[in-house]
mmCIF file of N, CA and C in Angstrom:
data_model
loop_
_atom_site.group_PDB
_atom_site.id
_atom_site.type_symbol
_atom_site.label_atom_id
_atom_site.label_comp_id
_atom_site.label_asym_id
_atom_site.label_seq_id
_atom_site.Cartn_x
_atom_site.Cartn_y
_atom_site.Cartn_z
ATOM 1 N N MET A 1 110.545 90.710 94.630
ATOM 2 C CA MET A 1 111.827 90.383 95.512
ATOM 3 C C MET A 1 111.558 90.324 96.844
ATOM 4 N N THR A 2 111.773 89.180 97.965
ATOM 5 C CA THR A 2 111.734 89.564 99.248
ATOM 6 C C THR A 2 113.046 89.194 99.670
ATOM 7 N N ILE A 3 113.518 89.920 100.958
ATOM 8 C CA ILE A 3 114.364 89.799 101.571
ATOM 9 C C ILE A 3 115.274 88.368 101.592
ATOM 10 N N ASN A 4 114.335 87.670 101.957
ATOM 11 C CA ASN A 4 115.038 86.288 101.933
ATOM 12 C C ASN A 4 115.766 85.602 100.562
ATOM 13 N N GLU A 5 114.527 85.930 99.296
ATOM 14 C CA GLU A 5 115.054 85.654 98.157
ATOM 15 C C GLU A 5 116.749 86.448 97.746
ATOM 16 N N ARG A 6 116.265 87.757 98.158
ATOM 17 C CA ARG A 6 117.715 88.510 97.858
ATOM 18 C C ARG A 6 119.306 87.835 98.625
ATOM 19 N N ASN A 7 118.546 87.264 100.107
ATOM 20 C CA ASN A 7 119.582 86.758 100.879
ATOM 21 C C ASN A 7 120.271 85.450 100.281
ATOM 22 N N TYR A 8 119.113 84.751 99.452
ATOM 23 C CA TYR A 8 119.493 83.693 98.999
ATOM 24 C C TYR A 8 120.471 83.786 97.828
ATOM 25 N N ALA A 9 120.234 84.717 97.219
ATOM 26 C CA ALA A 9 120.768 84.907 96.015
ATOM 27 C C ALA A 9 122.301 85.286 96.283
ATOM 28 N N GLN A 10 122.079 86.379 97.347
ATOM 29 C CA GLN A 10 123.600 86.621 97.640
ATOM 30 C C GLN A 10 124.695 85.474 98.451
ATOM 31 N N GLU A 11 123.958 84.499 99.134
ATOM 32 C CA GLU A 11 124.772 83.535 99.592
ATOM 33 C C GLU A 11 124.860 82.425 98.467
ATOM 34 N N ILE A 12 124.113 81.823 97.611
ATOM 35 C CA ILE A 12 124.263 80.890 96.742
ATOM 36 C C ILE A 12 124.955 81.781 95.232
ATOM 37 N N GLY A 13 124.694 82.686 95.017
ATOM 38 C CA GLY A 13 124.924 83.265 93.777
ATOM 39 C C GLY A 13 126.459 84.102 93.696
ATOM 40 N N LEU A 14 126.940 84.351 94.962
ATOM 41 C CA LEU A 14 128.037 85.213 95.109
ATOM 42 C C LEU A 14 129.426 84.891 94.439
ATOM 43 N N ASN A 15 129.564 83.400 94.810
ATOM 44 C CA ASN A 15 130.681 83.056 93.838
ATOM 45 C C ASN A 15 130.434 82.161 92.556
ATOM 46 N N ASP A 16 130.472 83.059 91.675
ATOM 47 C CA ASP A 16 130.073 82.369 90.139
ATOM 48 C C ASP A 16 130.901 81.227 89.991
ATOM 49 N N ARG A 17 132.054 81.053 90.535
ATOM 50 C CA ARG A 17 132.670 79.974 90.381
ATOM 51 C C ARG A 17 132.239 78.900 90.723
ATOM 52 N N ASN A 18 131.057 78.607 91.291
ATOM 53 C CA ASN A 18 130.368 77.094 91.702
ATOM 54 C C ASN A 18 129.348 77.008 90.639
ATOM 55 N N SER A 19 129.440 77.771 89.484
ATOM 56 C CA SER A 19 128.448 77.497 88.500
ATOM 57 C C SER A 19 128.896 75.972 87.830
ATOM 58 N N ARG A 20 127.674 75.720 87.265
ATOM 59 C CA ARG A 20 127.223 74.529 86.765
ATOM 60 C C ARG A 20 127.721 74.458 84.904
ATOM 61 N N THR A 21 128.360 73.756 84.544
ATOM 62 C CA THR A 21 128.157 73.511 83.346
ATOM 63 C C THR A 21 127.401 72.692 82.574
ATOM 64 N N ASN A 22 126.940 73.042 81.387
ATOM 65 C CA ASN A 22 125.990 72.096 80.542
ATOM 66 C C ASN A 22 126.269 71.250 79.830
ATOM 67 N N ARG A 23 125.594 70.277 79.104
ATOM 68 C CA ARG A 23 126.069 69.543 78.190
ATOM 69 C C ARG A 23 126.481 70.108 76.950
ATOM 70 N N LYS A 24 126.232 71.078 76.473
ATOM 71 C CA LYS A 24 127.075 71.951 75.599
ATOM 72 C C LYS A 24 128.120 72.916 75.653
ATOM 73 N N GLY A 25 128.797 72.683 77.043
ATOM 74 C CA GLY A 25 130.053 73.255 77.784
ATOM 75 C C GLY A 25 129.679 74.799 78.054
ATOM 76 N N GLN A 26 128.315 75.245 78.008
ATOM 77 C CA GLN A 26 127.678 76.634 78.625
ATOM 78 C C GLN A 26 127.993 76.519 79.826
ATOM 79 N N VAL A 27 128.686 77.711 80.427
ATOM 80 C CA VAL A 27 128.437 77.777 82.153
ATOM 81 C C VAL A 27 127.333 78.440 82.632
ATOM 82 N N ARG A 28 126.411 77.885 83.696
ATOM 83 C CA ARG A 28 124.976 78.497 83.949
ATOM 84 C C ARG A 28 125.441 78.791 85.766
ATOM 85 N N PRO A 29 125.118 80.127 85.716
ATOM 86 C CA PRO A 29 125.065 80.413 87.214
ATOM 87 C C PRO A 29 124.218 79.322 88.167
ATOM 88 N N LEU A 30 124.857 79.204 89.223
ATOM 89 C CA LEU A 30 123.681 78.527 90.237
ATOM 90 C C LEU A 30 122.343 79.580 90.607
ATOM 91 N N TRP A 31 122.277 80.754 90.206
ATOM 92 C CA TRP A 31 120.931 81.820 90.430
ATOM 93 C C TRP A 31 121.122 82.563 89.769
ATOM 94 N N GLN A 32 119.955 82.998 89.052
ATOM 95 C CA GLN A 32 119.635 84.239 88.178
ATOM 96 C C GLN A 32 118.293 84.761 88.445
ATOM 97 N N LEU A 33 118.398 86.276 88.370
ATOM 98 C CA LEU A 33 117.047 86.899 88.737
ATOM 99 C C LEU A 33 116.462 86.976 87.271
ATOM 100 N N ALA A 34 115.334 86.799 86.790
ATOM 101 C CA ALA A 34 114.819 86.632 85.500
ATOM 102 C C ALA A 34 113.836 88.137 85.738
ATOM 103 N N VAL A 35 114.038 89.188 84.782
ATOM 104 C CA VAL A 35 112.893 90.289 84.714
ATOM 105 C C VAL A 35 112.203 90.199 83.637
ATOM 106 N N VAL A 36 110.898 90.524 83.470
ATOM 107 C CA VAL A 36 109.917 89.968 82.322
ATOM 108 C C VAL A 36 109.775 91.482 81.939
ATOM 109 N N HIS A 37 109.834 92.179 80.680
ATOM 110 C CA HIS A 37 109.579 93.339 80.316
ATOM 111 C C HIS A 37 108.311 93.160 79.244
ATOM 112 N N ASP A 38 107.722 94.012 79.151
ATOM 113 C CA ASP A 38 106.799 94.828 77.847
ATOM 114 C C ASP A 38 105.875 93.579 77.991
ATOM 115 N N ILE A 39 105.231 92.734 78.896
ATOM 116 C CA ILE A 39 104.321 91.667 79.120
ATOM 117 C C ILE A 39 103.130 92.117 77.841
ATOM 118 N N ASP A 40 102.503 93.397 78.034
ATOM 119 C CA ASP A 40 101.438 93.576 77.107
ATOM 120 C C ASP A 40 101.602 93.312 75.553
ATOM 121 N N GLU A 41 103.038 93.719 75.245
ATOM 122 C CA GLU A 41 103.135 93.678 73.726
ATOM 123 C C GLU A 41 104.073 92.366 73.289
ATOM 124 N N ALA A 42 105.164 93.053 72.901
ATOM 125 C CA ALA A 42 106.179 91.613 72.339
ATOM 126 C C ALA A 42 107.341 91.522 73.905
ATOM 127 N N ALA A 43 106.809 90.463 74.690
ATOM 128 C CA ALA A 43 107.273 90.353 76.083
ATOM 129 C C ALA A 43 108.675 89.725 75.739
ATOM 130 N N SER A 44 109.569 90.224 76.783
ATOM 131 C CA SER A 44 111.114 89.982 76.440
ATOM 132 C C SER A 44 111.579 89.273 78.187
ATOM 133 N N VAL A 45 112.559 89.088 78.140
ATOM 134 C CA VAL A 45 113.204 88.552 79.365
ATOM 135 C C VAL A 45 114.930 88.851 79.547
ATOM 136 N N THR A 46 115.008 89.806 80.470
ATOM 137 C CA THR A 46 116.421 89.741 80.829
ATOM 138 C C THR A 46 116.869 89.063 82.025
ATOM 139 N N PHE A 47 118.058 88.351 81.916
ATOM 140 C CA PHE A 47 118.368 87.650 83.113
ATOM 141 C C PHE A 47 119.791 88.092 83.496
ATOM 142 N N TYR A 48 119.728 88.418 84.891
ATOM 143 C CA TYR A 48 120.684 88.858 85.910
ATOM 144 C C TYR A 48 121.499 87.672 86.645
ATOM 145 N N THR A 49 122.863 87.566 86.548
ATOM 146 C CA THR A 49 123.305 87.073 87.795
ATOM 147 C C THR A 49 123.497 87.854 89.039
ATOM 148 N N GLN A 50 124.027 87.158 90.149
ATOM 149 C CA GLN A 50 123.748 88.155 91.466
ATOM 150 C C GLN A 50 124.697 89.416 91.366
ATOM 151 N N GLY A 51 126.199 89.132 90.610
ATOM 152 C CA GLY A 51 126.636 90.431 90.904
ATOM 153 C C GLY A 51 126.083 90.976 89.582
ATOM 154 N N GLU A 52 125.408 91.027 88.470
ATOM 155 C CA GLU A 52 124.846 91.788 87.461
ATOM 156 C C GLU A 52 123.928 92.875 88.029
ATOM 157 N N MET A 53 123.038 91.675 88.825
ATOM 158 C CA MET A 53 121.577 92.278 89.721
ATOM 159 C C MET A 53 122.129 93.494 90.777
ATOM 160 N N MET A 54 123.232 92.835 91.671
ATOM 161 C CA MET A 54 123.896 93.913 92.746
ATOM 162 C C MET A 54 124.343 94.973 91.575
ATOM 163 N N ALA A 55 124.971 95.409 90.508
ATOM 164 C CA ALA A 55 125.462 96.277 89.771
ATOM 165 C C ALA A 55 124.387 97.258 89.039
ATOM 166 N N ALA A 56 123.174 96.411 88.568
ATOM 167 C CA ALA A 56 121.914 97.104 88.064
ATOM 168 C C ALA A 56 121.274 97.778 88.817
ATOM 169 N N PHE A 57 120.877 97.025 90.209
ATOM 170 C CA PHE A 57 119.908 97.788 90.940
ATOM 171 C C PHE A 57 119.988 98.342 92.188
ATOM 172 N N ASP A 58 119.594 99.222 92.666
ATOM 173 C CA ASP A 58 119.677 99.606 94.558
ATOM 174 C C ASP A 58 118.514 98.897 94.999
ATOM 175 N N LEU A 59 118.857 97.906 95.737
ATOM 176 C CA LEU A 59 117.983 97.210 96.447
ATOM 177 C C LEU A 59 118.333 97.647 98.064
ATOM 178 N N TYR A 60 116.887 97.990 98.268
ATOM 179 C CA TYR A 60 116.377 98.160 99.699
ATOM 180 C C TYR A 60 115.153 97.697 100.568
ATOM 181 N N PRO A 61 115.082 97.270 101.711
ATOM 182 C CA PRO A 61 113.864 96.900 101.907
ATOM 183 C C PRO A 61 112.658 97.900 101.992
ATOM 184 N N TYR A 62 111.293 97.370 101.607
ATOM 185 C CA TYR A 62 110.273 98.739 102.135
ATOM 186 C C TYR A 62 109.373 98.258 102.998
ATOM 187 N N ALA A 63 109.701 96.854 103.875
ATOM 188 C CA ALA A 63 108.656 96.927 104.633
ATOM 189 C C ALA A 63 109.288 96.226 105.793
ATOM 190 N N PHE A 64 108.872 96.175 107.016
ATOM 191 C CA PHE A 64 109.401 95.572 107.770
ATOM 192 C C PHE A 64 108.502 94.198 108.556
ATOM 193 N N HIS A 65 109.106 93.244 108.982
ATOM 194 C CA HIS A 65 108.462 92.393 109.419
ATOM 195 C C HIS A 65 108.424 92.007 111.137
ATOM 196 N N ALA A 66 107.296 92.226 111.599
ATOM 197 C CA ALA A 66 107.395 92.250 113.173
ATOM 198 C C ALA A 66 106.782 91.062 113.902
ATOM 199 N N THR A 67 107.281 90.747 115.073
ATOM 200 C CA THR A 67 106.869 89.867 116.235
ATOM 201 C C THR A 67 106.590 90.222 117.110
ATOM 202 N N LEU A 68 105.857 89.927 118.056
ATOM 203 C CA LEU A 68 105.397 90.319 119.084
ATOM 204 C C LEU A 68 106.447 89.880 120.268
ATOM 205 N N LYS A 69 107.071 90.983 121.108
ATOM 206 C CA LYS A 69 108.176 90.073 122.129
ATOM 207 C C LYS A 69 107.429 89.379 123.271
ATOM 208 N N PRO A 70 108.222 88.614 123.749
ATOM 209 C CA PRO A 70 107.328 87.807 124.907
ATOM 210 C C PRO A 70 107.201 88.748 125.990
ATOM 211 N N GLY A 71 106.384 88.616 126.874
ATOM 212 C CA GLY A 71 106.105 89.019 128.129
ATOM 213 C C GLY A 71 105.351 90.291 128.282
#
């Protein structure tokens, strides 16, 4: 996950009251993280809303983006 993806999740997914309701009446969050497990065996997927992701994972940047200063 990039810092931009994390920021997007925070901006869009922070308020789940903006979720959409599908035709079956089920609430669908505007943003979810999909984590795929055991791709070599019996693959499965776990979905996290923004709030669930923040509760389940410690997120921290591990790289810096650098730009040359003018002058």
